[in-house]
mmCIF file of C-alpha atoms in Angstrom:
data_model
loop_
_atom_site.group_PDB
_atom_site.id
_atom_site.type_symbol
_atom_site.label_atom_id
_atom_site.label_comp_id
_atom_site.label_asym_id
_atom_site.label_seq_id
_atom_site.Cartn_x
_atom_site.Cartn_y
_atom_site.Cartn_z
ATOM 1 C CA UNK A 1 -52.399 -41.431 -17.810
ATOM 2 C CA UNK A 2 -52.871 -40.158 -14.084
ATOM 3 C CA UNK A 3 -55.869 -38.109 -13.563
ATOM 4 C CA UNK A 4 -54.832 -34.437 -13.316
ATOM 5 C CA UNK A 5 -54.778 -32.809 -9.820
ATOM 6 C CA UNK A 6 -55.563 -29.306 -8.836
ATOM 7 C CA UNK A 7 -54.561 -27.796 -5.468
ATOM 8 C CA UNK A 8 -56.095 -24.494 -4.565
ATOM 9 C CA UNK A 9 -54.498 -22.657 -1.657
ATOM 10 C CA UNK A 10 -51.606 -20.899 -0.292
ATOM 11 C CA UNK A 11 -48.046 -22.105 -1.077
ATOM 12 C CA UNK A 12 -44.246 -21.025 -0.550
ATOM 13 C CA UNK A 13 -42.943 -20.357 -4.089
ATOM 14 C CA UNK A 14 -39.495 -20.984 -5.501
ATOM 15 C CA UNK A 15 -38.083 -17.762 -4.255
ATOM 16 C CA UNK A 16 -39.383 -18.336 -0.586
ATOM 17 C CA UNK A 17 -42.362 -16.065 -0.791
ATOM 18 C CA UNK A 18 -45.651 -16.873 0.960
ATOM 19 C CA UNK A 19 -48.514 -16.774 -1.894
ATOM 20 C CA UNK A 20 -52.177 -16.587 -0.818
ATOM 21 C CA UNK A 21 -55.048 -18.175 -2.886
ATOM 22 C CA UNK A 22 -52.817 -19.819 -5.553
ATOM 23 C CA UNK A 23 -53.142 -22.851 -7.757
ATOM 24 C CA UNK A 24 -51.049 -25.767 -8.170
ATOM 25 C CA UNK A 25 -51.711 -28.086 -11.095
ATOM 26 C CA UNK A 26 -50.350 -31.718 -11.242
ATOM 27 C CA UNK A 27 -50.192 -33.494 -14.576
ATOM 28 C CA UNK A 28 -48.260 -36.704 -15.201
ATOM 29 C CA UNK A 29 -46.509 -36.446 -11.890
ATOM 30 C CA UNK A 30 -45.132 -33.145 -12.536
ATOM 31 C CA UNK A 31 -45.991 -29.701 -11.617
ATOM 32 C CA UNK A 32 -47.476 -28.430 -14.587
ATOM 33 C CA UNK A 33 -48.610 -24.851 -13.463
ATOM 34 C CA UNK A 34 -48.291 -22.946 -10.195
ATOM 35 C CA UNK A 35 -49.564 -19.378 -9.798
ATOM 36 C CA UNK A 36 -52.448 -17.061 -8.976
ATOM 37 C CA UNK A 37 -54.590 -17.937 -11.885
ATOM 38 C CA UNK A 38 -56.806 -21.248 -12.278
ATOM 39 C CA UNK A 39 -55.032 -22.595 -15.304
ATOM 40 C CA UNK A 40 -57.751 -25.337 -16.345
ATOM 41 C CA UNK A 41 -60.522 -25.065 -18.679
ATOM 42 C CA UNK A 42 -63.919 -25.793 -16.854
ATOM 43 C CA UNK A 43 -64.513 -29.033 -18.886
ATOM 44 C CA UNK A 44 -61.471 -30.857 -18.009
ATOM 45 C CA UNK A 45 -62.048 -33.711 -15.466
ATOM 46 C CA UNK A 46 -59.743 -33.226 -12.575
ATOM 47 C CA UNK A 47 -59.626 -33.922 -8.857
ATOM 48 C CA UNK A 48 -59.482 -30.840 -6.700
ATOM 49 C CA UNK A 49 -58.467 -30.375 -3.297
ATOM 50 C CA UNK A 50 -59.173 -27.090 -1.499
ATOM 51 C CA UNK A 51 -56.283 -26.234 0.999
ATOM 52 C CA UNK A 52 -57.855 -25.156 4.324
ATOM 53 C CA UNK A 53 -57.337 -21.508 5.449
ATOM 54 C CA UNK A 54 -54.219 -21.070 7.201
ATOM 55 C CA UNK A 55 -52.662 -24.080 5.719
ATOM 56 C CA UNK A 56 -49.765 -24.054 3.163
ATOM 57 C CA UNK A 57 -48.316 -26.075 0.630
ATOM 58 C CA UNK A 58 -44.464 -26.421 0.608
ATOM 59 C CA UNK A 59 -42.022 -28.700 -1.309
ATOM 60 C CA UNK A 60 -41.917 -32.369 -0.099
ATOM 61 C CA UNK A 61 -39.170 -32.889 2.526
ATOM 62 C CA UNK A 62 -35.932 -34.637 1.870
ATOM 63 C CA UNK A 63 -34.282 -36.628 4.772
ATOM 64 C CA UNK A 64 -30.676 -37.337 3.967
ATOM 65 C CA UNK A 65 -29.993 -39.384 7.049
ATOM 66 C CA UNK A 66 -32.520 -42.004 8.028
ATOM 67 C CA UNK A 67 -31.756 -45.562 8.968
ATOM 68 C CA UNK A 68 -35.505 -46.876 9.647
ATOM 69 C CA UNK A 69 -39.013 -46.415 10.603
ATOM 70 C CA UNK A 70 -42.185 -48.531 11.178
ATOM 71 C CA UNK A 71 -40.221 -51.566 12.262
ATOM 72 C CA UNK A 72 -37.951 -51.521 9.187
ATOM 73 C CA UNK A 73 -34.160 -50.775 8.851
ATOM 74 C CA UNK A 74 -32.152 -50.335 5.751
ATOM 75 C CA UNK A 75 -29.640 -52.764 6.967
ATOM 76 C CA UNK A 76 -32.178 -55.606 6.881
ATOM 77 C CA UNK A 77 -31.495 -55.583 3.358
ATOM 78 C CA UNK A 78 -34.744 -56.737 1.995
ATOM 79 C CA UNK A 79 -37.143 -55.025 -0.614
ATOM 80 C CA UNK A 80 -40.051 -55.497 1.858
ATOM 81 C CA UNK A 81 -38.423 -53.181 4.512
ATOM 82 C CA UNK A 82 -37.460 -50.535 2.115
ATOM 83 C CA UNK A 83 -41.060 -50.737 0.709
ATOM 84 C CA UNK A 84 -42.188 -50.265 4.423
ATOM 85 C CA UNK A 85 -40.147 -47.361 5.016
ATOM 86 C CA UNK A 86 -41.136 -45.519 1.605
ATOM 87 C CA UNK A 87 -44.798 -46.035 2.422
ATOM 88 C CA UNK A 88 -44.656 -44.748 6.049
ATOM 89 C CA UNK A 89 -42.573 -41.474 5.479
ATOM 90 C CA UNK A 90 -45.116 -39.525 3.563
ATOM 91 C CA UNK A 91 -47.176 -39.294 6.942
ATOM 92 C CA UNK A 92 -44.505 -37.162 8.365
ATOM 93 C CA UNK A 93 -44.145 -34.994 4.994
ATOM 94 C CA UNK A 94 -41.083 -36.826 3.653
ATOM 95 C CA UNK A 95 -41.072 -37.471 -0.085
ATOM 96 C CA UNK A 96 -37.616 -38.459 -0.753
ATOM 97 C CA UNK A 97 -34.724 -39.814 1.366
ATOM 98 C CA UNK A 98 -31.195 -41.229 1.358
ATOM 99 C CA UNK A 99 -31.425 -44.924 2.607
ATOM 100 C CA UNK A 100 -28.652 -44.824 5.380
ATOM 101 C CA UNK A 101 -26.484 -47.781 6.268
ATOM 102 C CA UNK A 102 -24.488 -48.153 9.441
ATOM 103 C CA UNK A 103 -21.107 -49.485 10.760
ATOM 104 C CA UNK A 104 -21.568 -53.420 10.416
ATOM 105 C CA UNK A 105 -19.765 -56.342 8.835
ATOM 106 C CA UNK A 106 -18.880 -55.762 5.311
ATOM 107 C CA UNK A 107 -21.165 -58.457 4.050
ATOM 108 C CA UNK A 108 -24.308 -56.937 5.717
ATOM 109 C CA UNK A 109 -23.257 -53.601 4.183
ATOM 110 C CA UNK A 110 -22.899 -55.171 0.785
ATOM 111 C CA UNK A 111 -26.374 -56.855 0.993
ATOM 112 C CA UNK A 112 -27.899 -53.500 2.030
ATOM 113 C CA UNK A 113 -26.410 -51.687 -0.954
ATOM 114 C CA UNK A 114 -27.384 -54.391 -3.443
ATOM 115 C CA UNK A 115 -30.918 -54.558 -2.336
ATOM 116 C CA UNK A 116 -31.212 -50.747 -2.092
ATOM 117 C CA UNK A 117 -29.822 -50.456 -5.704
ATOM 118 C CA UNK A 118 -32.347 -53.005 -6.887
ATOM 119 C CA UNK A 119 -35.146 -51.233 -5.117
ATOM 120 C CA UNK A 120 -34.199 -47.916 -6.533
ATOM 121 C CA UNK A 121 -34.650 -49.256 -10.101
ATOM 122 C CA UNK A 122 -38.067 -50.461 -9.444
ATOM 123 C CA UNK A 123 -39.627 -47.583 -7.440
ATOM 124 C CA UNK A 124 -42.971 -46.072 -8.601
ATOM 125 C CA UNK A 125 -44.872 -43.075 -7.670
ATOM 126 C CA UNK A 126 -47.166 -43.048 -4.515
ATOM 127 C CA UNK A 127 -44.562 -43.399 -1.784
ATOM 128 C CA UNK A 128 -41.347 -41.594 -0.720
ATOM 129 C CA UNK A 129 -38.719 -42.093 -3.183
ATOM 130 C CA UNK A 130 -35.074 -43.317 -2.307
ATOM 131 C CA UNK A 131 -32.828 -40.914 -4.211
ATOM 132 C CA UNK A 132 -29.629 -42.494 -3.039
ATOM 133 C CA UNK A 133 -27.747 -43.912 -0.212
ATOM 134 C CA UNK A 134 -25.987 -42.360 2.652
ATOM 135 C CA UNK A 135 -22.993 -44.655 3.970
ATOM 136 C CA UNK A 136 -22.341 -43.903 7.569
ATOM 137 C CA UNK A 137 -19.329 -45.755 8.379
ATOM 138 C CA UNK A 138 -17.377 -47.999 8.604
ATOM 139 C CA UNK A 139 -14.888 -45.458 8.027
ATOM 140 C CA UNK A 140 -15.168 -43.513 11.302
ATOM 141 C CA UNK A 141 -13.452 -43.041 14.605
ATOM 142 C CA UNK A 142 -13.517 -45.695 17.236
ATOM 143 C CA UNK A 143 -13.450 -42.945 19.957
ATOM 144 C CA UNK A 144 -16.537 -41.151 18.601
ATOM 145 C CA UNK A 145 -18.350 -44.277 17.490
ATOM 146 C CA UNK A 146 -21.508 -43.594 19.460
ATOM 147 C CA UNK A 147 -23.918 -46.406 18.642
ATOM 148 C CA UNK A 148 -21.937 -47.579 15.682
ATOM 149 C CA UNK A 149 -20.434 -51.070 16.661
ATOM 150 C CA UNK A 150 -16.739 -50.598 17.121
ATOM 151 C CA UNK A 151 -15.683 -54.011 16.173
ATOM 152 C CA UNK A 152 -16.567 -53.321 12.528
ATOM 153 C CA UNK A 153 -14.897 -49.910 12.133
ATOM 154 C CA UNK A 154 -12.315 -49.997 9.176
ATOM 155 C CA UNK A 155 -9.635 -47.292 8.177
ATOM 156 C CA UNK A 156 -10.955 -45.078 5.272
ATOM 157 C CA UNK A 157 -10.190 -46.877 2.105
ATOM 158 C CA UNK A 158 -10.476 -45.599 -1.378
ATOM 159 C CA UNK A 159 -10.348 -49.066 -2.909
ATOM 160 C CA UNK A 160 -12.921 -50.677 -0.530
ATOM 161 C CA UNK A 161 -15.185 -47.675 -1.193
ATOM 162 C CA UNK A 162 -15.010 -48.122 -4.907
ATOM 163 C CA UNK A 163 -16.135 -51.846 -4.526
ATOM 164 C CA UNK A 164 -19.125 -50.635 -2.318
ATOM 165 C CA UNK A 165 -20.006 -47.964 -4.819
ATOM 166 C CA UNK A 166 -19.846 -50.399 -7.678
ATOM 167 C CA UNK A 167 -22.325 -52.726 -5.669
ATOM 168 C CA UNK A 168 -24.585 -49.924 -5.178
ATOM 169 C CA UNK A 169 -24.639 -49.086 -8.804
ATOM 170 C CA UNK A 170 -23.232 -45.630 -8.062
ATOM 171 C CA UNK A 171 -26.231 -44.710 -5.770
ATOM 172 C CA UNK A 172 -24.007 -43.785 -2.696
ATOM 173 C CA UNK A 173 -24.272 -40.195 -2.694
ATOM 174 C CA UNK A 174 -23.042 -39.193 0.832
ATOM 175 C CA UNK A 175 -20.426 -40.838 2.945
ATOM 176 C CA UNK A 176 -19.705 -40.086 6.679
ATOM 177 C CA UNK A 177 -16.120 -40.568 7.715
ATOM 178 C CA UNK A 178 -13.522 -39.579 10.091
ATOM 179 C CA UNK A 179 -11.044 -37.671 7.881
ATOM 180 C CA UNK A 180 -8.392 -37.718 10.671
ATOM 181 C CA UNK A 181 -7.887 -41.432 10.252
ATOM 182 C CA UNK A 182 -5.194 -42.692 8.090
ATOM 183 C CA UNK A 183 -6.448 -42.662 4.697
ATOM 184 C CA UNK A 184 -9.224 -40.154 5.491
ATOM 185 C CA UNK A 185 -7.899 -37.264 3.136
ATOM 186 C CA UNK A 186 -7.539 -39.679 0.219
ATOM 187 C CA UNK A 187 -11.159 -40.922 0.698
ATOM 188 C CA UNK A 188 -12.534 -37.433 1.015
ATOM 189 C CA UNK A 189 -10.554 -36.290 -2.012
ATOM 190 C CA UNK A 190 -11.686 -39.134 -4.067
ATOM 191 C CA UNK A 191 -15.546 -38.612 -2.998
ATOM 192 C CA UNK A 192 -15.190 -34.974 -3.921
ATOM 193 C CA UNK A 193 -13.796 -35.693 -7.335
ATOM 194 C CA UNK A 194 -16.515 -38.384 -8.165
ATOM 195 C CA UNK A 195 -19.468 -36.141 -7.226
ATOM 196 C CA UNK A 196 -20.119 -37.902 -3.757
ATOM 197 C CA UNK A 197 -20.616 -35.796 -0.732
ATOM 198 C CA UNK A 198 -17.749 -36.312 1.891
ATOM 199 C CA UNK A 199 -19.342 -35.640 5.485
ATOM 200 C CA UNK A 200 -17.303 -35.367 8.613
ATOM 201 C CA UNK A 201 -18.868 -37.393 11.362
ATOM 202 C CA UNK A 202 -18.165 -39.758 14.109
ATOM 203 C CA UNK A 203 -14.861 -37.889 14.142
ATOM 204 C CA UNK A 204 -12.345 -36.795 16.756
ATOM 205 C CA UNK A 205 -10.897 -34.211 14.631
ATOM 206 C CA UNK A 206 -9.245 -31.237 15.962
ATOM 207 C CA UNK A 207 -10.273 -27.628 14.359
ATOM 208 C CA UNK A 208 -7.048 -27.777 12.471
ATOM 209 C CA UNK A 209 -7.788 -31.286 11.090
ATOM 210 C CA UNK A 210 -11.200 -30.289 10.136
ATOM 211 C CA UNK A 211 -9.739 -27.257 8.125
ATOM 212 C CA UNK A 212 -7.446 -29.866 6.558
ATOM 213 C CA UNK A 213 -10.288 -32.078 5.748
ATOM 214 C CA UNK A 214 -12.223 -29.349 4.019
ATOM 215 C CA UNK A 215 -9.124 -28.767 1.748
ATOM 216 C CA UNK A 216 -9.388 -32.488 1.174
ATOM 217 C CA UNK A 217 -13.119 -32.338 0.067
ATOM 218 C CA UNK A 218 -15.145 -32.380 3.154
ATOM 219 C CA UNK A 219 -18.299 -30.363 2.656
ATOM 220 C CA UNK A 220 -20.922 -31.772 5.007
ATOM 221 C CA UNK A 221 -21.288 -32.394 8.788
ATOM 222 C CA UNK A 222 -23.344 -35.480 10.163
ATOM 223 C CA UNK A 223 -25.616 -34.836 12.972
ATOM 224 C CA UNK A 224 -24.059 -31.574 14.511
ATOM 225 C CA UNK A 225 -22.899 -32.174 18.365
ATOM 226 C CA UNK A 226 -23.226 -35.968 18.151
ATOM 227 C CA UNK A 227 -20.408 -38.381 17.566
ATOM 228 C CA UNK A 228 -17.951 -35.516 17.270
ATOM 229 C CA UNK A 229 -15.179 -33.628 19.246
ATOM 230 C CA UNK A 230 -17.144 -30.867 20.945
ATOM 231 C CA UNK A 231 -16.419 -27.179 21.393
ATOM 232 C CA UNK A 232 -13.503 -26.238 23.836
ATOM 233 C CA UNK A 233 -12.562 -22.676 24.393
ATOM 234 C CA UNK A 234 -8.815 -23.585 23.168
ATOM 235 C CA UNK A 235 -10.002 -25.792 20.220
ATOM 236 C CA UNK A 236 -13.494 -25.451 18.609
ATOM 237 C CA UNK A 237 -13.311 -29.096 17.425
ATOM 238 C CA UNK A 238 -15.553 -30.518 14.735
ATOM 239 C CA UNK A 239 -18.639 -28.744 16.330
ATOM 240 C CA UNK A 240 -17.084 -25.393 16.403
ATOM 241 C CA UNK A 241 -15.833 -25.860 12.803
ATOM 242 C CA UNK A 242 -19.382 -26.686 11.769
ATOM 243 C CA UNK A 243 -20.625 -23.299 13.148
ATOM 244 C CA UNK A 244 -18.014 -21.037 11.608
ATOM 245 C CA UNK A 245 -16.781 -22.650 8.436
ATOM 246 C CA UNK A 246 -19.057 -21.508 5.589
ATOM 247 C CA UNK A 247 -17.995 -24.443 3.388
ATOM 248 C CA UNK A 248 -19.822 -26.893 5.492
ATOM 249 C CA UNK A 249 -23.632 -27.964 5.239
ATOM 250 C CA UNK A 250 -24.774 -29.049 8.571
ATOM 251 C CA UNK A 251 -27.218 -31.841 9.770
ATOM 252 C CA UNK A 252 -29.266 -31.357 12.891
ATOM 253 C CA UNK A 253 -31.431 -33.693 14.895
ATOM 254 C CA UNK A 254 -34.004 -31.390 16.156
ATOM 255 C CA UNK A 255 -35.556 -33.560 18.842
ATOM 256 C CA UNK A 256 -34.511 -31.893 22.054
ATOM 257 C CA UNK A 257 -32.606 -34.847 23.016
ATOM 258 C CA UNK A 258 -29.584 -35.064 20.647
ATOM 259 C CA UNK A 259 -29.147 -31.444 21.449
ATOM 260 C CA UNK A 260 -30.835 -29.289 23.665
ATOM 261 C CA UNK A 261 -33.203 -26.432 22.278
ATOM 262 C CA UNK A 262 -30.733 -23.739 23.487
ATOM 263 C CA UNK A 263 -27.823 -25.410 21.616
ATOM 264 C CA UNK A 264 -30.114 -25.523 18.435
ATOM 265 C CA UNK A 265 -30.738 -21.958 18.662
ATOM 266 C CA UNK A 266 -27.175 -21.151 19.117
ATOM 267 C CA UNK A 267 -26.196 -23.247 16.280
ATOM 268 C CA UNK A 268 -28.797 -21.766 13.965
ATOM 269 C CA UNK A 269 -27.460 -18.244 14.718
ATOM 270 C CA UNK A 270 -24.378 -19.364 13.084
ATOM 271 C CA UNK A 271 -25.267 -21.577 10.215
ATOM 272 C CA UNK A 272 -28.650 -19.961 9.340
ATOM 273 C CA UNK A 273 -31.278 -21.471 7.152
ATOM 274 C CA UNK A 274 -28.719 -21.682 4.088
ATOM 275 C CA UNK A 275 -26.389 -24.123 5.825
ATOM 276 C CA UNK A 276 -28.746 -26.247 7.874
ATOM 277 C CA UNK A 277 -30.425 -29.484 6.877
ATOM 278 C CA UNK A 278 -33.032 -31.047 9.318
ATOM 279 C CA UNK A 279 -32.576 -34.823 9.488
ATOM 280 C CA UNK A 280 -34.148 -37.597 11.631
ATOM 281 C CA UNK A 281 -31.377 -40.227 11.883
ATOM 282 C CA UNK A 282 -34.405 -42.398 12.874
ATOM 283 C CA UNK A 283 -34.143 -46.136 13.563
ATOM 284 C CA UNK A 284 -36.828 -48.957 13.217
ATOM 285 C CA UNK A 285 -38.783 -47.905 16.461
ATOM 286 C CA UNK A 286 -40.064 -44.672 14.633
ATOM 287 C CA UNK A 287 -43.825 -44.787 14.877
ATOM 288 C CA UNK A 288 -44.173 -47.581 17.003
ATOM 289 C CA UNK A 289 -43.806 -46.561 20.729
ATOM 290 C CA UNK A 290 -42.089 -47.712 23.638
ATOM 291 C CA UNK A 291 -40.352 -50.922 23.450
ATOM 292 C CA UNK A 292 -37.379 -53.124 22.855
ATOM 293 C CA UNK A 293 -35.802 -52.982 19.549
ATOM 294 C CA UNK A 294 -32.483 -53.559 17.624
ATOM 295 C CA UNK A 295 -29.867 -51.450 15.818
ATOM 296 C CA UNK A 296 -26.987 -53.073 14.129
ATOM 297 C CA UNK A 297 -27.424 -56.185 16.203
ATOM 298 C CA UNK A 298 -27.549 -54.253 19.426
ATOM 299 C CA UNK A 299 -30.226 -54.127 21.830
ATOM 300 C CA UNK A 300 -32.134 -50.779 21.965
ATOM 301 C CA UNK A 301 -34.601 -49.644 24.485
ATOM 302 C CA UNK A 302 -37.111 -46.771 23.525
ATOM 303 C CA UNK A 303 -38.702 -44.976 26.412
ATOM 304 C CA UNK A 304 -40.024 -41.606 26.713
ATOM 305 C CA UNK A 305 -39.029 -40.307 23.233
ATOM 306 C CA UNK A 306 -35.404 -41.658 23.395
ATOM 307 C CA UNK A 307 -33.771 -44.656 21.820
ATOM 308 C CA UNK A 308 -30.718 -45.892 23.865
ATOM 309 C CA UNK A 309 -28.280 -48.881 23.922
ATOM 310 C CA UNK A 310 -27.743 -50.789 27.152
ATOM 311 C CA UNK A 311 -25.107 -48.532 28.313
ATOM 312 C CA UNK A 312 -27.205 -45.472 27.784
ATOM 313 C CA UNK A 313 -25.769 -44.436 24.531
ATOM 314 C CA UNK A 314 -28.224 -42.662 22.215
ATOM 315 C CA UNK A 315 -29.077 -44.997 19.260
ATOM 316 C CA UNK A 316 -30.474 -42.997 16.674
ATOM 317 C CA UNK A 317 -33.736 -41.331 17.045
ATOM 318 C CA UNK A 318 -37.510 -41.772 16.692
ATOM 319 C CA UNK A 319 -37.977 -38.249 15.435
ATOM 320 C CA UNK A 320 -40.229 -37.450 12.600
ATOM 321 C CA UNK A 321 -39.554 -34.817 10.131
ATOM 322 C CA UNK A 322 -42.816 -32.856 10.932
ATOM 323 C CA UNK A 323 -41.754 -32.886 14.715
ATOM 324 C CA UNK A 324 -38.419 -31.573 13.530
ATOM 325 C CA UNK A 325 -40.127 -28.806 11.922
ATOM 326 C CA UNK A 326 -42.289 -27.745 14.826
ATOM 327 C CA UNK A 327 -39.391 -28.008 17.095
ATOM 328 C CA UNK A 328 -37.058 -25.871 14.962
ATOM 329 C CA UNK A 329 -39.779 -23.123 14.673
ATOM 330 C CA UNK A 330 -40.393 -23.242 18.520
ATOM 331 C CA UNK A 331 -36.645 -23.259 19.246
ATOM 332 C CA UNK A 332 -35.543 -20.637 16.843
ATOM 333 C CA UNK A 333 -38.257 -18.632 15.708
ATOM 334 C CA UNK A 334 -37.412 -19.509 11.969
ATOM 335 C CA UNK A 335 -39.805 -18.688 9.168
ATOM 336 C CA UNK A 336 -41.550 -21.200 6.859
ATOM 337 C CA UNK A 337 -39.261 -20.088 4.133
ATOM 338 C CA UNK A 338 -36.264 -21.179 6.314
ATOM 339 C CA UNK A 339 -38.189 -24.529 6.822
ATOM 340 C CA UNK A 340 -38.324 -25.094 3.133
ATOM 341 C CA UNK A 341 -34.574 -24.480 2.812
ATOM 342 C CA UNK A 342 -33.814 -26.696 5.777
ATOM 343 C CA UNK A 343 -36.217 -29.562 4.794
ATOM 344 C CA UNK A 344 -35.897 -29.577 0.964
ATOM 345 C CA UNK A 345 -34.114 -26.959 -1.046
ATOM 346 C CA UNK A 346 -30.653 -27.418 0.564
ATOM 347 C CA UNK A 347 -30.688 -31.077 0.400
ATOM 348 C CA UNK A 348 -31.909 -31.080 -3.361
ATOM 349 C CA UNK A 349 -29.041 -28.567 -4.279
ATOM 350 C CA UNK A 350 -26.442 -30.635 -2.294
ATOM 351 C CA UNK A 351 -27.509 -33.834 -4.007
ATOM 352 C CA UNK A 352 -27.774 -32.189 -7.378
ATOM 353 C CA UNK A 353 -31.374 -32.877 -7.828
ATOM 354 C CA UNK A 354 -32.671 -29.290 -7.621
ATOM 355 C CA UNK A 355 -33.591 -29.656 -11.218
ATOM 356 C CA UNK A 356 -36.467 -31.782 -10.135
ATOM 357 C CA UNK A 357 -36.955 -31.426 -6.559
ATOM 358 C CA UNK A 358 -36.630 -29.030 -3.655
ATOM 359 C CA UNK A 359 -39.131 -26.222 -4.746
ATOM 360 C CA UNK A 360 -42.576 -25.827 -5.896
ATOM 361 C CA UNK A 361 -41.774 -24.911 -9.587
ATOM 362 C CA UNK A 362 -43.318 -25.797 -13.051
ATOM 363 C CA UNK A 363 -41.593 -29.033 -14.479
ATOM 364 C CA UNK A 364 -40.451 -30.340 -11.140
ATOM 365 C CA UNK A 365 -41.575 -33.553 -9.572
ATOM 366 C CA UNK A 366 -45.061 -33.069 -7.889
ATOM 367 C CA UNK A 367 -43.566 -33.810 -4.259
ATOM 368 C CA UNK A 368 -45.729 -31.758 -2.076
ATOM 369 C CA UNK A 369 -46.336 -31.456 1.526
ATOM 370 C CA UNK A 370 -49.414 -29.628 3.054
ATOM 371 C CA UNK A 371 -48.969 -28.121 6.317
ATOM 372 C CA UNK A 372 -51.816 -27.135 8.615
ATOM 373 C CA UNK A 373 -51.858 -23.713 10.427
ATOM 374 C CA UNK A 374 -50.027 -25.420 13.509
ATOM 375 C CA UNK A 375 -47.646 -27.220 11.132
ATOM 376 C CA UNK A 376 -49.331 -30.673 11.204
ATOM 377 C CA UNK A 377 -49.113 -32.768 7.879
ATOM 378 C CA UNK A 378 -52.499 -32.651 6.150
ATOM 379 C CA UNK A 379 -51.588 -34.113 2.722
ATOM 380 C CA UNK A 380 -48.460 -35.332 1.023
ATOM 381 C CA UNK A 381 -47.982 -36.035 -2.578
ATOM 382 C CA UNK A 382 -45.257 -38.192 -3.933
ATOM 383 C CA UNK A 383 -44.482 -37.647 -7.586
ATOM 384 C CA UNK A 384 -48.042 -36.583 -8.262
ATOM 385 C CA UNK A 385 -49.976 -39.276 -6.252
ATOM 386 C CA UNK A 386 -51.694 -38.601 -2.942
ATOM 387 C CA UNK A 387 -49.639 -40.620 -0.551
ATOM 388 C CA UNK A 388 -50.959 -39.366 2.893
ATOM 389 C CA UNK A 389 -54.211 -37.695 3.680
ATOM 390 C CA UNK A 390 -54.851 -36.923 7.386
ATOM 391 C CA UNK A 391 -58.094 -38.072 8.648
ATOM 392 C CA UNK A 392 -60.462 -35.767 10.313
ATOM 393 C CA UNK A 393 -60.607 -36.028 14.150
#
């Protein structure tokens, strides 16, 4: 049995309220108590952490769109790379994620799905948990491919998706597709009816086509402003629809590169905290610095915080979730309660795992991120185990 852990300090509760001088008790990987009163008898042997003044406990962050980190990429299709990602992510406050594939040849996608499904079955506490797979492509628009290799793009196809979902052992939870493509509405409808999130992304849909896609089951937007038809004063496009259609949950890459701070602020005025999910869309270079890397077999150069293909196209990001948090606060002035929604609660609800993740509540997984006063990561607990502890300067 795991040694019980007591955290003593401020926290954001399940209602978004900031609570000072609280107690959070972890037992057997779950939150056994959270509140104002120390729940433990003095004689019980526990490991106690006192949270520094000005710091705060929040739910562990959930990244629904991440390709890689620490030199690893989901498409490498090995247990080692998934393990490397899972161990690296707690340092940025991430405790759960969707392993995200990309548009490549079907054999490579199948290999990645099979390996990820196998990895999910053997996961243990102590590192970030893969809670599903995000299939980004191959059912996208060639016109809006971005860094997705065009030669591997396929028309949306329900039968092909069924095969991929079977190989993933039903772990595909979110699919990015272009609904305007032939077969797009059928696939969106199938996804919606089988409990999988249908996301519009890498799409050239007009506003009218987005509305039709929503009627077919689209409920999510992949990386707002990127890989999509932008806003025009006579056609709001995909980006405009994301801002004004309340049915849509909206991903944002808040690195100041994929969208300017001003555009993030503009978007947040429309979507608010309730419809926004902060993501990283990071690739294998995250955490490794400037240099030469690959993405989907393509050469990528990372320089000055940007990852680009040889033609200058952005190739994912090297953004960490904690940097996304700090940027979002700086760009929009949002509150920590807003941050909890955008980094954890919204994703947990959308993925239907809010019964065990997404808030600091009794009975839920002890996925906990401790932020300093300046929103640096001090500690991260993954299912009750201390997975990252910042060393003193």
